[in-house]
PDB file of C-alpha atoms in Angstrom:
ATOM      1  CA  UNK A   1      -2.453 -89.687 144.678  1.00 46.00           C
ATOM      2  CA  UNK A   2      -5.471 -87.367 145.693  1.00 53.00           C
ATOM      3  CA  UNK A   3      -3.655 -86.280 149.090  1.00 55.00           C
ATOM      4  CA  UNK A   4       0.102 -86.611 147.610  1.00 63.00           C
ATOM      5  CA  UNK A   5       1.331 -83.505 146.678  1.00 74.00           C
ATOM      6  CA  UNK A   6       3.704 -84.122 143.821  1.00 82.00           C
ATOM      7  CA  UNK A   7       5.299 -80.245 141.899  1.00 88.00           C
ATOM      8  CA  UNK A   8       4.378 -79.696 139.162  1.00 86.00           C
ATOM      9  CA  UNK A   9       6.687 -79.401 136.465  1.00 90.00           C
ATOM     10  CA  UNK A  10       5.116 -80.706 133.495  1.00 92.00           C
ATOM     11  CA  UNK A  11       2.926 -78.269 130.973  1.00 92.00           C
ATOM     12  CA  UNK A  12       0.181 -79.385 128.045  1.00 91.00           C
ATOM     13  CA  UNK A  13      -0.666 -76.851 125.154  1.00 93.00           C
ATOM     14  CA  UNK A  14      -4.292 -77.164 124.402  1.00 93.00           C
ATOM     15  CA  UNK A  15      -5.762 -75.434 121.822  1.00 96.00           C
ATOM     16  CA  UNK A  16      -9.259 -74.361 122.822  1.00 95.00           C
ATOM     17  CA  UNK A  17     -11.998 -71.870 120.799  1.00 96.00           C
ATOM     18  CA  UNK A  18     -12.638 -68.285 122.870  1.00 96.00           C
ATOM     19  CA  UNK A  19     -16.295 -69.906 123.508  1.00 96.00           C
ATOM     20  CA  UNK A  20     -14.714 -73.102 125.026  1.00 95.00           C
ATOM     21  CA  UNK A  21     -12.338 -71.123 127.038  1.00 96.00           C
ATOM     22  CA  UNK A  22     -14.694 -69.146 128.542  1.00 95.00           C
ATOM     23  CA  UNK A  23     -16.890 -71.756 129.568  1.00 94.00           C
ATOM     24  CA  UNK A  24     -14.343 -73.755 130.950  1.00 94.00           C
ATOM     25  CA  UNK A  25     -12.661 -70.749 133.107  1.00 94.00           C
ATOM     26  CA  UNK A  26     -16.321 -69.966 134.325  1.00 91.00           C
ATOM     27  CA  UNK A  27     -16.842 -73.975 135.068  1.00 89.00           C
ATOM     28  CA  UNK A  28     -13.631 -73.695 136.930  1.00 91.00           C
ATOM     29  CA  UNK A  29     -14.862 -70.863 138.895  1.00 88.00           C
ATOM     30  CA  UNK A  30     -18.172 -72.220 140.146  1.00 85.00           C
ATOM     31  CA  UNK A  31     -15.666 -74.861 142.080  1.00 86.00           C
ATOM     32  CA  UNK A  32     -13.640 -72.535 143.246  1.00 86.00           C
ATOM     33  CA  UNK A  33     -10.487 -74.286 140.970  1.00 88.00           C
ATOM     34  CA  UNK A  34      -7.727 -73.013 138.593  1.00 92.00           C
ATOM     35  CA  UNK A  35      -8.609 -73.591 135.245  1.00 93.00           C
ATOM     36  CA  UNK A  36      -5.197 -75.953 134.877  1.00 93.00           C
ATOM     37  CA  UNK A  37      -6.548 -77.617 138.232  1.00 91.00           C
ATOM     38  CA  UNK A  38     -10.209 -78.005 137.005  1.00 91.00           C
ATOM     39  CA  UNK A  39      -8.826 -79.840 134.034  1.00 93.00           C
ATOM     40  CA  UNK A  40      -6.528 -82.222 135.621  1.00 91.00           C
ATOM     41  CA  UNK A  41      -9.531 -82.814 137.566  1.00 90.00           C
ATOM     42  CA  UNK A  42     -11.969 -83.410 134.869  1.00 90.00           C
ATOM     43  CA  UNK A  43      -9.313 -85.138 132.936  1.00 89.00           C
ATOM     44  CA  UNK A  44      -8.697 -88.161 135.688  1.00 89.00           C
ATOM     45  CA  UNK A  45     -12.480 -87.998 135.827  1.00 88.00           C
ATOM     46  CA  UNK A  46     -12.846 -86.364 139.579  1.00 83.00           C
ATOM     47  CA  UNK A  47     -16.377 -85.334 140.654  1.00 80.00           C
ATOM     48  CA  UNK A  48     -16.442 -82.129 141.609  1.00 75.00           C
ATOM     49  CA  UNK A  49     -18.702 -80.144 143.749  1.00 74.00           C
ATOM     50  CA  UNK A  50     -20.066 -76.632 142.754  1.00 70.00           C
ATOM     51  CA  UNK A  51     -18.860 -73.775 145.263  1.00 69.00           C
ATOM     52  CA  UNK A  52     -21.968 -71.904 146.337  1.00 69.00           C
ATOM     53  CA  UNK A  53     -21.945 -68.326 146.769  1.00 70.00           C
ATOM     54  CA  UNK A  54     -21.022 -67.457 149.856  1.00 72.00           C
ATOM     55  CA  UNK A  55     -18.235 -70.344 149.738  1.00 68.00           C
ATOM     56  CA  UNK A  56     -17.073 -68.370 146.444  1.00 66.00           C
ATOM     57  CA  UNK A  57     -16.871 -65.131 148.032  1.00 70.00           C
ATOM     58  CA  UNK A  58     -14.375 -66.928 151.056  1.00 68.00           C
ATOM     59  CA  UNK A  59     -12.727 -68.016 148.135  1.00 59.00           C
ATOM     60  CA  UNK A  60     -11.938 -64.842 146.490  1.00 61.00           C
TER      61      UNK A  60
END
């Protein structure tokens, strides 16, 4: 499934405080993910890897 790209047509509603939000958007930064992404990730229990700096800059 990792390399099988599948659209995307299902959503979740999570309900999140502005605290958690923020840390997970800034979590999802550092890897250089979408927070949706980072959370599918996390959620099917993926290791991810940290971006560092000048990797985020390509990024951006």
């Amino acid at each position: 499934m990792e390399n099988f790209k599948e659209k995307k047509s299902q959503a979740v509603s999570v309900r999140m405080t502005p605290m958690e939000r923020m840390l997970i958007e800034s979590r999802a930064e550092e890897t250089g993910m979408s927070m949706s992404s980072y959370m599918v990730q996390c959620s099917l229990g993926k290791e991810l890897k940290l971006l560092n700096q000048e990797q985020k800059s390509a990024y951006k």
